[in-house]
Amino acid sequence: MKNKVAKPFLKWAGGKTQLIGEIEKNLPYEMMGHNFTYLEPFVGSGAVLFWMLNNFPKLEKAVICDINEDLINTYQVIASNPKELISTLYQFQNEYHSLETKEEEKKQYYYNKRDIYNLRQTDKIIQSALFIFLNRTCFNGLYRVNQKNVFNVPMGAYKMPTICDDVNLLAVSEVLKKVEIIHGDYEKSLEYAEKNSLFYFDPPYKPLSNTSSFNSYAKDVFDDNEQIRLRDFCSKLNILKHKWILSNSDVSGENTNNDFFDKIYDNFLIKRVKAKRSINANASRRGELNELLITNFNMILEYA
């Protein structure tokens, strides 16, 4: 397994694989040549996490945190019980693939698994297997819950999706050995910060329009007040001399008068970078758009 590079085990709306090149250009390399701690409080599919773990040998410890308990449970199960999880996923995969030509039975299988998942009464291994199964078979790999925390995404059109990538799951389990996996609000991550720490924040993005919101990863909405609370937390980290990077949507690209992020992060460095978006109800809004990378590098002494 040492030769296998771990990669995200989930499809994820807003995943950061397409942004890694820009993040790489904007890292504080002066601190990363020494032992450092990496903290990612909105971990999602972990694209940046796995890239960091695979590419920076001086990364001594990593901490991931997310408010989505089902997501965090899945990370914890992969870290501690990968073989049991793989066995369950293979069972789901074999059963689902056997219904390839039986469309109605296939639908019934999917919605039955979705109902079981939403009851949240199974053990952690089965619950995490259901989480991955739904992610691999639902529409667009979209994770969305309502205010009652009910996963409500319909079945996708995939014929024979890979539900169990055992090789990658074992590789992920291996790299997660140096990762502290925490369920909770992003502010909880501060408890795990060390002297030489780098935070990466990938919060639910501020919608570009009233119809483009895909930020329902948890039952509580991440609205403008939450965006400001996150800014306050970043300001606190700056005072404590921790380095951080934050990504978000460039709402000014949709409306040049919308300077929301330019105002609330006016004390920090804001860069506009290109990224691809593949999920949008409006096809014309898919493709390459500007996103924001905001950092406090070179500003810690000035504002501390």
Coordinates of C-alpha atoms in Angstrom, one line a residue:
M1 CA 0.0 0.0 0.0
K2 CA 3.0 2.4 0.4
N3 CA 3.1 2.9 -3.4
K4 CA -0.6 3.8 -3.7
V5 CA -1.4 7.5 -3.5
A6 CA -4.6 8.1 -1.5
K7 CA -7.2 10.2 -3.2
P8 CA -10.8 11.4 -2.3
F9 CA -13.1 8.4 -1.8
L10 CA -16.2 10.6 -2.3
K11 CA -17.7 12.6 -5.1
W12 CA -18.4 16.1 -3.7
A13 CA -20.0 19.2 -5.0
G14 CA -17.4 21.9 -4.6
G15 CA -14.6 19.5 -4.2
K16 CA -11.2 21.2 -4.5
T17 CA -9.3 18.9 -6.8
Q18 CA -9.5 21.6 -9.6
L19 CA -8.2 24.3 -7.2
I20 CA -5.1 22.5 -5.9
G21 CA -2.8 24.0 -8.5
E22 CA -3.7 27.5 -7.3
I23 CA -3.5 26.5 -3.6
E24 CA 0.0 25.1 -4.3
K25 CA 1.1 28.5 -5.7
N26 CA -0.1 30.2 -2.6
L27 CA 1.3 28.1 0.2
P28 CA 3.6 29.5 3.0
Y29 CA 6.5 27.3 2.0
E30 CA 8.8 29.0 4.6
M31 CA 6.9 27.1 7.4
M32 CA 6.4 23.9 5.5
G33 CA 10.1 23.0 5.4
H34 CA 9.9 22.2 9.1
N35 CA 7.5 20.0 11.0
F36 CA 4.1 21.5 10.9
T37 CA 0.4 20.8 11.7
Y38 CA -2.2 21.0 9.0
L39 CA -5.8 21.7 10.0
E40 CA -8.8 21.5 7.6
P41 CA -12.1 22.3 9.5
F42 CA -14.5 21.9 6.5
V43 CA -13.0 18.6 5.2
G44 CA -15.6 17.5 2.7
S45 CA -14.1 15.0 0.3
G46 CA -10.6 15.8 1.5
A47 CA -9.0 16.6 -1.9
V48 CA -6.6 19.1 -0.3
L49 CA -6.0 17.0 2.7
F50 CA -4.9 14.0 0.7
W51 CA -2.8 16.1 -1.5
M52 CA -1.0 17.6 1.5
L53 CA -0.5 14.2 3.1
N54 CA 0.9 12.8 -0.1
N55 CA 3.2 15.7 -0.9
F56 CA 4.6 17.2 2.3
P57 CA 6.8 14.8 4.4
K58 CA 7.3 17.4 7.1
L59 CA 3.5 17.4 7.8
E60 CA 3.8 16.0 11.3
K61 CA 0.1 15.9 12.2
A62 CA -3.2 16.7 10.4
V63 CA -6.5 17.5 12.0
I64 CA -9.8 17.4 10.1
C65 CA -13.2 18.6 11.4
D66 CA -16.7 18.8 10.0
I67 CA -20.1 19.6 11.3
N68 CA -21.5 16.7 9.2
E69 CA -21.5 13.8 11.6
D70 CA -22.2 11.2 9.0
L71 CA -19.2 12.3 7.0
I72 CA -16.9 12.3 10.0
N73 CA -18.2 8.8 11.0
T74 CA -17.2 7.6 7.5
Y75 CA -13.6 9.0 7.9
Q76 CA -13.4 7.4 11.3
V77 CA -14.5 4.0 10.1
I78 CA -12.1 4.1 7.1
A79 CA -9.3 4.9 9.6
S80 CA -10.2 2.1 12.1
N81 CA -12.1 -0.6 10.2
P82 CA -11.4 -0.5 6.5
K83 CA -11.7 -4.2 5.9
E84 CA -15.1 -4.5 7.5
L85 CA -16.3 -1.5 5.5
I86 CA -14.9 -2.9 2.3
S87 CA -16.7 -6.2 2.9
T88 CA -20.0 -4.4 3.3
L89 CA -19.5 -2.2 0.3
Y90 CA -18.7 -5.2 -1.9
Q91 CA -22.0 -6.7 -0.8
F92 CA -23.9 -3.5 -1.8
Q93 CA -22.0 -3.3 -5.1
N94 CA -22.7 -6.9 -6.0
E95 CA -26.4 -6.5 -5.2
Y96 CA -26.8 -3.2 -7.0
H97 CA -24.9 -4.4 -10.1
S98 CA -27.1 -7.6 -10.3
L99 CA -30.1 -5.3 -10.9
E100 CA -28.5 -3.6 -13.9
T101 CA -31.3 -4.6 -16.3
K102 CA -34.1 -4.4 -13.7
E103 CA -34.7 -0.7 -13.5
E104 CA -37.7 -0.7 -11.0
E105 CA -35.9 -3.2 -8.6
K106 CA -32.8 -1.1 -8.9
K107 CA -34.7 2.1 -7.9
Q108 CA -36.4 0.2 -5.0
Y109 CA -32.9 -0.9 -3.8
Y110 CA -31.6 2.6 -3.9
Y111 CA -34.5 4.2 -2.1
N112 CA -34.6 1.4 0.5
K113 CA -30.9 2.0 1.3
R114 CA -31.6 5.8 1.5
D115 CA -34.5 5.2 3.9
I116 CA -32.2 3.0 6.1
Y117 CA -29.5 5.6 6.0
N118 CA -31.9 8.3 7.1
L119 CA -33.1 6.3 10.1
R120 CA -29.5 6.3 11.4
Q121 CA -30.1 3.2 13.5
T122 CA -27.4 0.9 12.1
D123 CA -23.9 0.5 13.4
K124 CA -21.2 2.9 12.3
I125 CA -19.7 0.5 9.7
I126 CA -23.0 -0.1 7.9
Q127 CA -23.9 3.6 8.2
S128 CA -20.6 4.6 6.6
A129 CA -21.1 2.0 3.9
L130 CA -24.6 3.5 3.2
F131 CA -23.0 6.9 3.1
I132 CA -20.5 5.8 0.4
F133 CA -23.1 3.8 -1.5
L134 CA -25.5 6.7 -1.8
N135 CA -22.7 9.0 -2.8
R136 CA -21.7 6.7 -5.6
T137 CA -25.2 6.1 -6.9
C138 CA -27.2 9.3 -6.3
F139 CA -27.7 12.1 -8.8
N140 CA -24.3 13.8 -9.6
G141 CA -22.8 12.5 -6.3
L142 CA -24.5 15.4 -4.6
Y143 CA -24.7 15.4 -0.8
R144 CA -27.8 17.4 0.3
V145 CA -29.9 17.2 3.4
N146 CA -33.0 19.2 4.5
Q147 CA -33.4 21.0 7.9
K148 CA -34.4 17.7 9.4
N149 CA -31.1 16.2 8.3
V150 CA -32.8 13.9 5.8
F151 CA -30.7 13.0 2.8
N152 CA -33.1 13.6 -0.1
V153 CA -31.1 13.3 -3.4
P154 CA -32.7 11.0 -6.0
M155 CA -31.0 8.1 -7.7
G156 CA -28.5 8.9 -10.4
A157 CA -28.4 7.4 -13.9
Y158 CA -25.1 5.4 -13.5
K159 CA -25.3 1.9 -14.9
M160 CA -22.4 0.1 -13.1
P161 CA -20.9 2.6 -10.7
T162 CA -17.8 1.7 -8.7
I163 CA -19.2 1.5 -5.2
C164 CA -16.2 -0.2 -3.6
D165 CA -12.7 1.0 -4.5
D166 CA -10.9 -1.2 -2.1
V167 CA -7.4 -0.2 -3.1
N168 CA -8.0 3.5 -2.5
L169 CA -9.9 2.9 0.7
L170 CA -6.9 1.0 2.1
A171 CA -4.6 3.7 1.0
V172 CA -6.8 6.3 2.6
S173 CA -6.9 4.3 5.8
E174 CA -3.1 4.2 5.8
V175 CA -2.6 8.0 5.5
L176 CA -5.4 8.7 8.0
K177 CA -3.1 7.2 10.7
K178 CA -1.6 10.6 11.2
V179 CA -4.9 12.5 11.1
E180 CA -7.0 13.5 14.1
I181 CA -10.7 13.2 13.0
I182 CA -13.1 15.5 14.9
H183 CA -16.8 16.0 14.6
G184 CA -17.9 19.5 15.4
D185 CA -18.0 23.2 14.5
Y186 CA -14.9 24.6 12.8
E187 CA -14.0 26.6 15.9
K188 CA -13.2 23.4 17.7
S189 CA -10.2 22.9 15.5
L190 CA -8.3 25.6 17.4
E191 CA -7.9 23.3 20.3
Y192 CA -5.6 21.1 18.2
A193 CA -3.4 23.8 16.7
E194 CA 0.3 23.8 17.4
K195 CA 2.9 26.6 17.2
N196 CA 3.6 25.9 13.5
S197 CA 0.1 25.4 12.1
L198 CA -1.6 26.0 8.7
F199 CA -5.4 26.1 8.4
Y200 CA -7.3 25.6 5.1
F201 CA -10.9 26.6 5.2
D202 CA -13.3 25.5 2.5
P203 CA -16.7 26.5 3.9
P204 CA -20.0 26.2 2.1
Y205 CA -19.7 28.8 -0.7
K206 CA -21.8 31.9 -0.7
P207 CA -24.3 31.3 -3.6
L208 CA -23.6 33.3 -6.8
S209 CA -27.3 33.7 -7.3
N210 CA -30.6 32.7 -5.6
T211 CA -30.8 29.5 -7.6
S212 CA -27.2 28.3 -7.4
S213 CA -26.9 27.2 -3.7
F214 CA -25.5 23.8 -3.1
N215 CA -24.4 24.4 0.5
S216 CA -26.9 22.2 2.3
Y217 CA -24.2 19.7 3.5
A218 CA -25.7 19.9 7.0
K219 CA -29.1 20.8 8.4
D220 CA -28.0 24.3 9.5
V221 CA -27.7 26.8 6.7
F222 CA -24.4 28.6 6.3
D223 CA -25.6 32.1 5.6
D224 CA -24.0 35.5 5.5
N225 CA -23.9 35.7 9.3
E226 CA -22.0 32.4 9.3
Q227 CA -19.6 33.8 6.7
I228 CA -18.9 36.7 9.0
R229 CA -18.5 34.5 12.0
L230 CA -15.9 32.5 10.1
R231 CA -14.1 35.8 9.2
D232 CA -14.0 36.6 12.9
F233 CA -12.4 33.2 13.6
C234 CA -9.8 33.8 10.9
S235 CA -9.0 37.2 12.5
K236 CA -8.6 35.4 15.8
L237 CA -6.2 33.0 14.2
N238 CA -4.3 35.9 12.8
I239 CA -3.8 37.4 16.2
L240 CA -2.6 34.0 17.4
K241 CA -0.1 34.0 14.5
H242 CA -1.5 30.9 12.8
K243 CA -1.4 30.9 9.0
W244 CA -4.5 30.2 7.0
I245 CA -5.9 30.0 3.5
L246 CA -9.6 30.3 2.8
S247 CA -11.5 29.6 -0.5
N248 CA -14.9 30.9 -1.5
S249 CA -17.0 32.0 -4.4
D250 CA -16.3 35.3 -6.2
V251 CA -19.8 36.8 -6.0
S252 CA -18.5 40.0 -7.6
G253 CA -18.2 38.0 -10.9
E254 CA -22.0 37.6 -10.9
N255 CA -22.7 41.1 -9.7
T256 CA -19.9 43.7 -9.8
N257 CA -21.7 45.7 -7.0
N258 CA -21.5 42.7 -4.7
D259 CA -18.3 43.4 -2.6
F260 CA -19.3 41.2 0.3
F261 CA -16.0 39.3 0.6
D262 CA -13.8 42.3 -0.4
K263 CA -15.4 44.2 2.6
I264 CA -15.3 41.5 5.3
Y265 CA -11.7 40.4 4.4
D266 CA -10.4 43.8 3.6
N267 CA -7.5 43.3 6.1
F268 CA -6.2 40.2 4.3
L269 CA -4.9 39.3 0.9
I270 CA -7.6 38.4 -1.6
K271 CA -6.7 36.7 -4.9
R272 CA -9.0 35.8 -7.7
V273 CA -8.2 32.4 -9.3
K274 CA -9.7 30.3 -12.1
A275 CA -11.6 27.1 -11.1
K276 CA -14.1 24.8 -12.9
R277 CA -17.6 24.2 -11.6
S278 CA -19.5 21.3 -13.0
I279 CA -22.7 21.5 -10.8
N280 CA -25.2 24.2 -11.5
A281 CA -28.9 24.1 -12.3
N282 CA -28.1 26.6 -15.1
A283 CA -25.8 25.0 -17.7
S284 CA -24.5 28.4 -18.8
R285 CA -23.0 28.9 -15.3
R286 CA -21.0 25.7 -15.5
G287 CA -17.4 25.8 -16.5
E288 CA -14.5 28.1 -15.6
L289 CA -15.3 30.8 -13.1
N290 CA -13.3 33.0 -10.7
E291 CA -13.0 31.8 -7.1
L292 CA -11.4 33.5 -4.1
L293 CA -8.3 32.5 -2.3
I294 CA -7.8 34.6 0.9
T295 CA -4.8 34.4 3.1
N296 CA -3.2 36.1 6.0
F297 CA 0.4 35.5 4.9
N298 CA 2.9 38.3 5.3
M299 CA 0.2 40.1 7.3
I300 CA 0.5 38.4 10.7
L301 CA 3.0 40.9 12.2
E302 CA 1.1 43.9 10.8
Y303 CA -2.3 42.9 12.3
A304 CA -1.2 41.0 15.4

